[in-house]
């Protein structure tokens, strides 16, 4: 490379502009996701009733957030959380590939129009909005747009300053590659794939491609080969994010790769006629190559035609794509799945606080389900008389107690990592609320284990409850079980639709029955209907069941965002 100081400065300016472009798109994308908040996930969850609405959803969301990687990782997260099926995810991913073509059009506009007049007002109004806390995400969005447009202005300026079209060594280098050779096309395709995989930004590589083509040194066929490589390279983001995720999430990420690889393969088979068609649509003559200023538009048009045609070809084959993904990525063995403590949370999938909290809420509901299963074992323990079976059930309860401790720590650690991000006051409250929910659910697990320990203490003495005591404990545990059922319903419902009146009724019934049974116990011990030691264990179990109900109420109140008393 020429070591002329001017070239060195221009190269640094070019790299800085690319960094600014990536940062600007990241800021803009995150700001839009924060502004959309829960509406974004509701759109993805509800507008995917069939493959066409799913595709349209992918187009709209990606056009809004200006990042197919963000939409795809979001989609993989929703599959992981059980909100989308694999088939729905594939249709959204197809739409995301169409939506991301808007980025190329914006970049091509940057080479056709002077965007300086837009940049500085965007910075000014963005700063004003950031200082008005209510609208700071809109300010971040404007800042992102300003950075992105400024980077395009800088790239265009750097391209002109480099004057590559008059640099004979650069022109000779690119001219040495025969554009009519498939070997050359595939080589540049692989280069585009590798660079995009490393940079993790197809937008940056697209900007470089447009820059090289607009200066006239990179022939259009080679530029288009780089664009095709970018389509494959951009799938790496979702596949890397899904490495530690569930089987369905990894299949969704793999489907993204399958979609783009298939598109590249069939376009390669008709490469030159396809490129000629795109050139004809944009009015560019590839033979004479005398108007390099048209090349950014040609690249944007190719990117759009490629993804549109690929989607039209494959949208009817979604069931076949799903089957292929299921065949390549096998389900884990049932015993292997059981070892996994967390079902929905995977640290690699944190994309925005909104999605992270969705994952954590689903995991919290799953945590409550596990504790409910644990309580079911405690109820079995009450009536179990066989020595061996009793010990087996008690060991399982002990195992569940250890698992619940670990689950609490892992969910809390995840929420703690989310809390380190730049959050709105509302999101901070959600994090605090969920921390409390997790803590209270773990306390329910402790209550279950305490009941089991009391029953084990009674079992070790060889004494048994009377029939009346057993029936009373069954009634008490039945109410506690009803309370846990209501808790699961509350944790799985949307906050706006919550009705906790039934939970409070059960809690009152538990209190009333506890008070009645304690008074009755004093009378029965005095009447010598059973020993004091049996009565003591009996009362401990009754009290622990009532305490379990208190923890349920605390969890429900935390879910509603009520402050701890």
C-alpha positions as semicolon CSV with decimal commas, in nm:
position;residue;x (nm);y (nm);z (nm)
1;X;0,000;0,000;0,000
2;X;0,116;0,355;-0,072
3;X;0,274;0,494;0,247
4;X;0,208;0,855;0,141
5;X;0,089;1,042;0,454
6;X;-0,220;1,162;0,268
7;X;-0,318;0,802;0,197
8;X;-0,250;0,706;0,557
9;X;-0,473;0,987;0,684
10;X;-0,749;0,899;0,437
11;X;-0,730;0,531;0,539
12;X;-0,765;0,626;0,907
13;X;-1,058;0,852;0,813
14;X;-1,214;0,561;0,622
15;X;-1,179;0,323;0,916
16;X;-1,320;0,587;1,152
17;X;-1,617;0,641;0,920
18;X;-1,687;0,266;0,915
19;X;-1,669;0,255;1,295
20;X;-1,905;0,552;1,313
21;X;-2,144;0,378;1,073
22;X;-2,155;0,061;1,286
23;X;-2,199;0,265;1,605
24;X;-2,468;0,486;1,453
25;X;-2,670;0,188;1,333
26;X;-2,632;0,020;1,672
27;X;-2,752;0,331;1,860
28;X;-3,043;0,380;1,620
29;X;-3,145;0,013;1,635
30;X;-3,131;-0,007;2,016
31;X;-3,318;0,323;2,056
32;X;-3,599;0,201;1,831
33;X;-3,622;-0,128;2,018
34;X;-3,641;0,057;2,350
35;X;-3,905;0,298;2,216
36;X;-4,110;0,008;2,082
37;X;-4,064;-0,181;2,409
38;X;-4,309;-0,461;2,467
39;X;-4,508;-0,364;2,155
40;X;-4,224;-0,503;1,943
41;X;-4,247;-0,847;2,098
42;X;-4,627;-0,840;2,080
43;X;-4,602;-0,760;1,708
44;X;-4,366;-1,051;1,655
45;X;-4,582;-1,279;1,868
46;X;-4,921;-1,192;1,717
47;X;-4,853;-1,095;1,354
48;X;-4,716;-1,434;1,259
49;X;-5,039;-1,628;1,217
50;X;-4,929;-1,750;0,872
51;X;-4,613;-1,745;0,663
52;X;-4,710;-1,430;0,471
53;X;-4,793;-1,216;0,776
54;X;-4,477;-1,353;0,938
55;X;-4,271;-1,242;0,640
56;X;-4,438;-0,899;0,639
57;X;-4,367;-0,867;1,012
58;X;-3,999;-0,941;0,949
59;X;-3,989;-0,677;0,674
60;X;-4,152;-0,408;0,890
61;X;-3,952;-0,476;1,207
62;X;-3,619;-0,490;1,022
63;X;-3,698;-0,178;0,821
64;X;-3,770;-0,004;1,151
65;X;-3,467;-0,121;1,352
66;X;-3,235;-0,119;1,046
67;X;-3,068;-0,446;1,144
68;X;-3,152;-0,792;1,016
69;X;-2,916;-0,932;1,282
70;X;-3,121;-0,762;1,557
71;X;-3,448;-0,900;1,416
72;X;-3,302;-1,248;1,368
73;X;-3,149;-1,266;1,717
74;X;-3,479;-1,133;1,856
75;X;-3,667;-1,404;1,663
76;X;-3,429;-1,676;1,787
77;X;-3,485;-1,545;2,142
78;X;-3,863;-1,572;2,099
79;X;-3,832;-1,926;1,967
80;X;-3,615;-2,002;2,269
81;X;-3,883;-1,852;2,495
82;X;-4,156;-2,056;2,326
83;X;-4,338;-1,752;2,183
84;X;-4,281;-1,845;1,819
85;X;-4,280;-2,181;1,645
86;X;-3,991;-2,271;1,418
87;X;-4,211;-2,228;1,108
88;X;-4,318;-1,879;1,222
89;X;-3,954;-1,788;1,288
90;X;-3,847;-1,894;0,938
91;X;-4,108;-1,665;0,779
92;X;-3,997;-1,372;0,998
93;X;-3,632;-1,435;0,904
94;X;-3,726;-1,429;0,535
95;X;-3,892;-1,093;0,586
96;X;-3,588;-0,967;0,781
97;X;-3,371;-1,036;0,476
98;X;-3,601;-0,818;0,264
99;X;-3,621;-0,545;0,528
100;X;-3,243;-0,515;0,555
101;X;-3,221;-0,414;0,187
102;X;-3,346;-0,069;0,292
103;X;-3,001;-0,014;0,448
104;X;-2,834;-0,052;0,107
105;X;-3,077;0,201;-0,044
106;X;-3,001;0,451;0,234
107;X;-2,629;0,405;0,170
108;X;-2,667;0,446;-0,204
109;X;-2,860;0,767;-0,131
110;X;-2,558;0,888;0,068
111;X;-2,349;0,868;-0,248
112;X;-2,609;1,047;-0,459
113;X;-2,721;1,329;-0,224
114;X;-2,531;1,560;0,012
115;X;-2,662;1,458;0,355
116;X;-2,469;1,726;0,548
117;X;-2,780;1,943;0,569
118;X;-2,960;1,663;0,759
119;X;-2,676;1,564;0,993
120;X;-2,629;1,877;1,205
121;X;-3,000;1,951;1,274
122;X;-3,037;1,582;1,375
123;X;-2,751;1,617;1,625
124;X;-2,901;1,937;1,769
125;X;-3,258;1,805;1,812
126;X;-3,124;1,470;1,932
127;X;-2,931;1,643;2,211
128;X;-3,238;1,848;2,311
129;X;-3,449;1,531;2,335
130;X;-3,183;1,339;2,530
131;X;-3,180;1,610;2,797
132;X;-3,559;1,584;2,819
133;X;-3,565;1,246;2,993
134;X;-3,912;1,152;2,869
135;X;-3,793;1,157;2,506
136;X;-3,432;1,044;2,545
137;X;-3,482;0,732;2,332
138;X;-3,611;0,948;2,046
139;X;-3,298;1,158;2,098
140;X;-3,079;0,847;2,083
141;X;-3,256;0,751;1,761
142;X;-3,184;1,091;1,605
143;X;-2,822;1,067;1,719
144;X;-2,796;0,724;1,558
145;X;-2,934;0,859;1,229
146;X;-2,699;1,158;1,247
147;X;-2,396;0,935;1,307
148;X;-2,500;0,704;1,025
149;X;-2,551;0,988;0,774
150;X;-2,229;1,159;0,889
151;X;-2,038;0,836;0,832
152;X;-2,184;0,811;0,479
153;X;-2,073;1,169;0,408
154;X;-1,725;1,084;0,540
155;X;-1,709;0,763;0,334
156;X;-1,810;0,947;0,018
157;X;-1,554;1,217;0,092
158;X;-1,280;0,962;0,165
159;X;-1,359;0,781;-0,161
160;X;-1,316;1,104;-0,358
161;X;-0,996;1,196;-0,173
162;X;-0,841;0,854;-0,235
163;X;-0,896;0,905;-0,609
164;X;-0,862;0,529;-0,660
165;X;-0,979;0,541;-1,020
166;X;-0,650;0,718;-1,107
167;X;-0,434;0,491;-0,891
168;X;-0,291;0,254;-1,152
169;X;-0,173;-0,012;-0,903
170;X;-0,521;-0,042;-0,745
171;X;-0,695;-0,041;-1,085
172;X;-0,449;-0,302;-1,215
173;X;-0,503;-0,519;-0,906
174;X;-0,882;-0,542;-0,949
175;X;-0,853;-0,561;-1,328
176;X;-0,636;-0,871;-1,290
177;X;-0,944;-1,068;-1,182
178;X;-1,144;-1,195;-1,481
179;X;-1,506;-1,097;-1,415
180;X;-1,640;-1,371;-1,643
181;X;-1,481;-1,647;-1,434
182;X;-1,687;-1,837;-1,178
183;X;-1,368;-1,899;-0,978
184;X;-1,327;-1,522;-0,933
185;X;-1,693;-1,474;-0,841
186;X;-1,681;-1,754;-0,580
187;X;-1,351;-1,619;-0,440
188;X;-1,501;-1,273;-0,383
189;X;-1,815;-1,434;-0,242
190;X;-1,603;-1,615;0,018
191;X;-1,409;-1,295;0,095
192;X;-1,740;-1,114;0,159
193;X;-1,857;-1,400;0,385
194;X;-1,537;-1,407;0,592
195;X;-1,508;-1,030;0,633
196;X;-1,876;-0,997;0,736
197;X;-1,840;-1,289;0,979
198;X;-1,539;-1,120;1,141
199;X;-1,676;-0,764;1,146
200;X;-2,028;-0,885;1,248
201;X;-2,180;-0,604;1,043
202;X;-2,305;-0,654;0,689
203;X;-2,376;-0,277;0,678
204;X;-2,005;-0,194;0,717
205;X;-1,901;-0,440;0,444
206;X;-2,181;-0,311;0,220
207;X;-2,054;0,044;0,274
208;X;-1,702;-0,060;0,173
209;X;-1,835;-0,242;-0,134
210;X;-2,036;0,061;-0,240
211;X;-1,731;0,283;-0,185
212;X;-1,506;0,065;-0,403
213;X;-1,768;0,033;-0,677
214;X;-1,856;0,405;-0,678
215;X;-1,492;0,495;-0,741
216;X;-1,493;0,269;-1,046
217;X;-1,206;0,039;-0,936
218;X;-1,422;-0,261;-0,837
219;X;-1,619;-0,413;-1,128
220;X;-1,991;-0,457;-1,063
221;X;-1,973;-0,838;-1,090
222;X;-1,714;-0,857;-0,813
223;X;-1,908;-0,607;-0,601
224;X;-2,221;-0,818;-0,634
225;X;-2,022;-1,129;-0,537
226;X;-1,915;-0,949;-0,217
227;X;-2,281;-0,860;-0,147
228;X;-2,379;-1,226;-0,183
229;X;-2,104;-1,319;0,063
230;X;-2,236;-1,057;0,306
231;X;-2,573;-1,233;0,303
232;X;-2,409;-1,553;0,428
233;X;-2,170;-1,379;0,669
234;X;-2,450;-1,193;0,846
235;X;-2,609;-1,526;0,952
236;X;-2,313;-1,588;1,184
237;X;-2,447;-1,340;1,442
238;X;-2,764;-1,540;1,514
239;X;-2,584;-1,876;1,496
240;X;-2,322;-1,762;1,747
241;X;-2,593;-1,621;1,976
242;X;-2,785;-1,950;1,961
243;X;-2,491;-2,175;2,050
244;X;-2,601;-2,220;2,410
245;X;-2,973;-2,195;2,342
246;X;-3,248;-2,456;2,313
247;X;-3,273;-2,698;2,021
248;X;-3,554;-2,499;1,856
249;X;-3,358;-2,173;1,886
250;X;-3,052;-2,331;1,721
251;X;-3,275;-2,463;1,443
252;X;-3,415;-2,111;1,385
253;X;-3,063;-1,969;1,355
254;X;-2,965;-2,255;1,123
255;X;-3,274;-2,184;0,907
256;X;-3,137;-1,832;0,849
257;X;-2,814;-1,985;0,718
258;X;-3,002;-2,236;0,500
259;X;-3,216;-1,959;0,349
260;X;-2,919;-1,743;0,248
261;X;-2,696;-2,029;0,131
262;X;-2,976;-2,166;-0,088
263;X;-3,027;-1,818;-0,236
264;X;-2,659;-1,779;-0,313
265;X;-2,641;-2,123;-0,476
266;X;-2,930;-2,068;-0,718
267;X;-2,821;-1,712;-0,803
268;X;-2,472;-1,845;-0,884
269;X;-2,631;-2,085;-1,137
270;X;-2,787;-1,787;-1,322
271;X;-2,535;-1,529;-1,206
272;X;-2,456;-1,340;-1,527
273;X;-2,815;-1,325;-1,664
274;X;-2,937;-1,216;-1,319
275;X;-2,676;-0,938;-1,295
276;X;-2,761;-0,826;-1,651
277;X;-3,129;-0,805;-1,553
278;X;-3,048;-0,588;-1,249
279;X;-2,822;-0,363;-1,459
280;X;-3,101;-0,325;-1,716
281;X;-3,349;-0,232;-1,438
282;X;-3,119;0,045;-1,314
283;X;-3,013;0,167;-1,660
284;X;-2,648;0,071;-1,613
285;X;-2,439;-0,071;-1,900
286;X;-2,208;-0,336;-1,753
287;X;-2,022;-0,373;-2,084
288;X;-1,899;-0,014;-2,111
289;X;-1,892;0,051;-1,733
290;X;-1,873;0,422;-1,803
291;X;-2,100;0,554;-1,526
292;X;-1,960;0,439;-1,190
293;X;-2,191;0,680;-1,005
294;X;-2,480;0,442;-1,085
295;X;-2,312;0,145;-0,916
296;X;-2,439;0,211;-0,558
297;X;-2,795;0,196;-0,699
298;X;-2,712;-0,124;-0,892
299;X;-2,582;-0,289;-0,571
300;X;-2,890;-0,181;-0,373
301;X;-3,118;-0,310;-0,651
302;X;-2,935;-0,644;-0,666
303;X;-2,960;-0,682;-0,289
304;X;-3,335;-0,620;-0,305
305;X;-3,398;-0,845;-0,608
306;X;-3,187;-1,124;-0,459
307;X;-3,376;-1,133;-0,127
308;X;-3,719;-1,080;-0,285
309;X;-3,668;-1,359;-0,540
310;X;-3,523;-1,592;-0,277
311;X;-3,820;-1,533;-0,046
312;X;-4,073;-1,590;-0,325
313;X;-3,901;-1,917;-0,412
314;X;-3,875;-2,048;-0,055
315;X;-4,184;-1,915;0,125
316;X;-4,386;-2,210;-0,001
317;X;-4,117;-2,452;0,121
318;X;-4,111;-2,350;0,489
319;X;-4,231;-2,696;0,610
320;X;-3,946;-2,857;0,414
321;X;-3,694;-2,610;0,561
322;X;-3,824;-2,691;0,909
323;X;-3,783;-3,065;0,846
324;X;-3,429;-3,011;0,717
325;X;-3,336;-2,813;1,029
326;X;-3,489;-3,083;1,250
327;X;-3,292;-3,350;1,065
328;X;-2,960;-3,164;1,091
329;X;-3,003;-3,042;1,451
330;X;-3,135;-3,336;1,650
331;X;-3,337;-3,302;1,969
332;X;-3,152;-3,375;2,288
333;X;-3,222;-3,701;2,463
334;X;-3,494;-3,669;2,732
335;X;-3,248;-3,739;3,013
336;X;-3,010;-3,475;2,876
337;X;-3,292;-3,216;2,863
338;X;-3,378;-3,290;3,226
339;X;-3,026;-3,197;3,338
340;X;-3,067;-2,842;3,203
341;X;-3,175;-2,620;3,492
342;X;-3,279;-2,314;3,296
343;X;-3,512;-2,355;3,002
344;X;-3,544;-2,005;2,856
345;X;-3,245;-1,802;2,976
346;X;-2,923;-1,819;2,778
347;X;-2,673;-1,539;2,834
348;X;-2,564;-1,534;2,470
349;X;-2,911;-1,427;2,365
350;X;-2,924;-1,098;2,558
351;X;-2,994;-0,842;2,287
352;X;-3,197;-0,568;2,457
353;X;-3,327;-0,533;2,816
354;X;-3,685;-0,581;2,689
355;X;-3,607;-0,922;2,540
356;X;-3,391;-1,016;2,838
357;X;-3,679;-0,944;3,077
358;X;-3,914;-1,149;2,861
359;X;-3,671;-1,443;2,886
360;X;-3,642;-1,396;3,262
361;X;-4,021;-1,376;3,309
362;X;-4,069;-1,702;3,118
363;X;-3,793;-1,860;3,327
364;X;-3,952;-1,734;3,649
365;X;-4,284;-1,895;3,549
366;X;-4,095;-2,217;3,473
367;X;-3,925;-2,192;3,814
368;X;-4,268;-2,172;3,978
369;X;-4,379;-2,479;3,780
370;X;-4,081;-2,677;3,913
371;X;-4,160;-2,572;4,270
372;X;-4,521;-2,680;4,214
373;X;-4,393;-3,024;4,109
374;X;-4,184;-3,031;4,426
375;X;-4,495;-2,961;4,633
376;X;-4,670;-3,249;4,453
377;X;-4,396;-3,481;4,587
378;X;-4,451;-3,340;4,939
379;X;-4,821;-3,432;4,914
380;X;-4,720;-3,785;4,811
381;X;-4,491;-3,803;5,114
382;X;-4,783;-3,735;5,350
383;X;-4,958;-4,064;5,270
384;X;-4,656;-4,281;5,185
385;X;-4,615;-4,568;5,435
386;X;-4,363;-4,784;5,247
387;X;-4,013;-4,723;5,388
388;X;-3,824;-4,747;5,059
389;X;-4,071;-4,536;4,861
390;X;-4,075;-4,272;5,137
391;X;-3,694;-4,242;5,129
392;X;-3,691;-4,223;4,747
393;X;-3,947;-3,940;4,741
394;X;-3,767;-3,753;5,020
395;X;-3,436;-3,777;4,827
396;X;-3,606;-3,633;4,518
397;X;-3,742;-3,343;4,725
398;X;-3,391;-3,276;4,858
399;X;-3,262;-3,278;4,499
400;X;-3,534;-3,031;4,396
401;X;-3,440;-2,806;4,689
402;X;-3,078;-2,791;4,564
403;X;-3,199;-2,723;4,209
404;X;-3,426;-2,442;4,329
405;X;-3,133;-2,277;4,510
406;X;-2,924;-2,292;4,192
407;X;-3,211;-2,165;3,976
408;X;-3,262;-1,867;4,204
409;X;-2,892;-1,778;4,179
410;X;-2,878;-1,820;3,801
411;X;-3,193;-1,617;3,729
412;X;-3,084;-1,349;3,976
413;X;-2,736;-1,335;3,817
414;X;-2,896;-1,298;3,475
415;X;-3,119;-1,015;3,599
416;X;-2,816;-0,855;3,763
417;X;-2,631;-0,856;3,428
418;X;-2,938;-0,699;3,262
419;X;-2,947;-0,435;3,537
420;X;-2,594;-0,323;3,447
421;X;-2,718;-0,191;3,111
422;X;-2,847;0,163;3,057
423;X;-3,210;0,116;3,160
424;X;-3,520;0,333;3,183
425;X;-3,678;0,383;3,527
426;X;-3,966;0,156;3,424
427;X;-3,728;-0,124;3,322
428;X;-3,532;-0,086;3,647
429;X;-3,857;-0,135;3,838
430;X;-3,928;-0,448;3,635
431;X;-3,585;-0,588;3,719
432;X;-3,637;-0,520;4,093
433;X;-3,984;-0,675;4,075
434;X;-3,851;-0,991;3,910
435;X;-3,564;-1,019;4,158
436;X;-3,824;-1,022;4,435
437;X;-4,042;-1,275;4,251
438;X;-3,749;-1,514;4,217
439;X;-3,656;-1,474;4,585
440;X;-4,015;-1,541;4,699
441;X;-4,049;-1,849;4,475
442;X;-3,728;-1,988;4,624
443;X;-3,883;-1,930;4,969
444;X;-4,182;-2,140;4,855
445;X;-3,929;-2,413;4,772
446;X;-3,782;-2,377;5,121
447;X;-4,132;-2,413;5,269
448;X;-4,188;-2,732;5,066
449;X;-3,858;-2,873;5,190
450;X;-3,940;-2,779;5,551
451;X;-4,273;-2,964;5,528
452;X;-4,087;-3,269;5,390
453;X;-3,837;-3,250;5,680
454;X;-4,119;-3,237;5,935
455;X;-4,284;-3,539;5,774
456;X;-3,950;-3,720;5,770
457;X;-3,905;-3,642;6,141
458;X;-4,244;-3,797;6,214
459;X;-4,160;-4,095;5,990
460;X;-3,828;-4,159;6,168
461;X;-4,005;-4,190;6,506
462;X;-4,240;-4,455;6,370
463;X;-4,543;-4,252;6,479
464;X;-4,830;-4,175;6,240
465;X;-5,091;-3,905;6,212
466;X;-5,447;-3,998;6,299
467;X;-5,698;-4,026;6,014
468;X;-5,849;-3,692;6,118
469;X;-5,507;-3,524;6,117
470;X;-5,426;-3,670;5,774
471;X;-5,755;-3,542;5,632
472;X;-5,694;-3,196;5,782
473;X;-5,342;-3,184;5,634
474;X;-5,482;-3,295;5,297
475;X;-5,725;-3,002;5,312
476;X;-5,445;-2,763;5,408
477;X;-5,219;-2,890;5,131
478;X;-5,508;-2,880;4,885
479;X;-5,550;-2,507;4,951
480;X;-5,173;-2,455;4,919
481;X;-5,182;-2,643;4,588
482;X;-5,468;-2,420;4,466
483;X;-5,257;-2,121;4,565
484;X;-4,963;-2,250;4,356
485;X;-5,195;-2,308;4,058
486;X;-5,309;-1,946;4,080
487;X;-4,946;-1,833;4,106
488;X;-4,860;-2,008;3,780
489;X;-5,158;-1,843;3,611
490;X;-5,052;-1,498;3,737
491;X;-4,691;-1,545;3,622
492;X;-4,800;-1,653;3,274
493;X;-5,063;-1,383;3,217
494;X;-5,003;-1,031;3,090
495;X;-4,986;-0,779;3,373
496;X;-5,284;-0,583;3,242
497;X;-5,506;-0,893;3,253
498;X;-5,420;-1,008;3,606
499;X;-5,695;-1,093;3,853
500;X;-5,555;-1,184;4,195
501;X;-5,883;-1,197;4,386
502;X;-5,876;-1,579;4,386
503;X;-5,521;-1,580;4,530
504;X;-5,631;-1,356;4,818
505;X;-5,938;-1,575;4,884
506;X;-5,718;-1,885;4,910
507;X;-5,477;-1,704;5,143
508;X;-5,767;-1,609;5,373
509;X;-5,891;-1,971;5,369
510;X;-5,540;-2,092;5,459
511;X;-5,521;-1,848;5,752
512;X;-5,866;-1,943;5,882
513;X;-5,797;-2,318;5,853
514;X;-5,453;-2,278;6,016
515;X;-5,607;-2,095;6,315
516;X;-5,883;-2,354;6,350
517;X;-5,643;-2,652;6,330
518;X;-5,404;-2,502;6,588
519;X;-5,689;-2,452;6,836
520;X;-5,820;-2,802;6,762
521;X;-5,469;-2,946;6,813
522;X;-5,449;-2,807;7,169
523;X;-5,782;-2,970;7,254
524;X;-5,684;-3,304;7,096
525;X;-5,347;-3,321;7,277
526;X;-5,517;-3,240;7,608
527;X;-5,776;-3,510;7,537
528;X;-5,490;-3,758;7,471
529;X;-5,612;-3,838;7,117
530;X;-5,244;-3,840;7,009
531;X;-4,907;-3,761;7,163
532;X;-4,760;-3,414;7,204
533;X;-4,471;-3,499;6,966
534;X;-4,715;-3,596;6,685
535;X;-4,916;-3,280;6,756
536;X;-4,597;-3,073;6,737
537;X;-4,505;-3,208;6,390
538;X;-4,867;-3,170;6,284
539;X;-4,868;-2,800;6,383
540;X;-4,533;-2,742;6,212
541;X;-4,671;-2,879;5,883
542;X;-4,988;-2,667;5,916
543;X;-4,784;-2,351;5,985
544;X;-4,548;-2,419;5,696
545;X;-4,842;-2,463;5,456
546;X;-4,981;-2,127;5,565
547;X;-4,635;-1,970;5,530
548;X;-4,618;-2,110;5,176
549;X;-4,941;-1,924;5,100
550;X;-4,784;-1,600;5,231
551;X;-4,490;-1,643;4,994
552;X;-4,732;-1,694;4,704
553;X;-4,909;-1,367;4,789
554;X;-4,571;-1,189;4,811
555;X;-4,478;-1,323;4,466
556;X;-4,808;-1,208;4,318
557;X;-4,766;-0,862;4,469
558;X;-4,414;-0,844;4,328
559;X;-4,552;-0,938;3,985
560;X;-4,796;-0,646;4,015
561;X;-4,511;-0,414;4,110
562;X;-4,629;-0,350;4,465
563;X;-4,360;-0,247;4,712
564;X;-4,255;-0,495;4,981
565;X;-4,410;-0,422;5,317
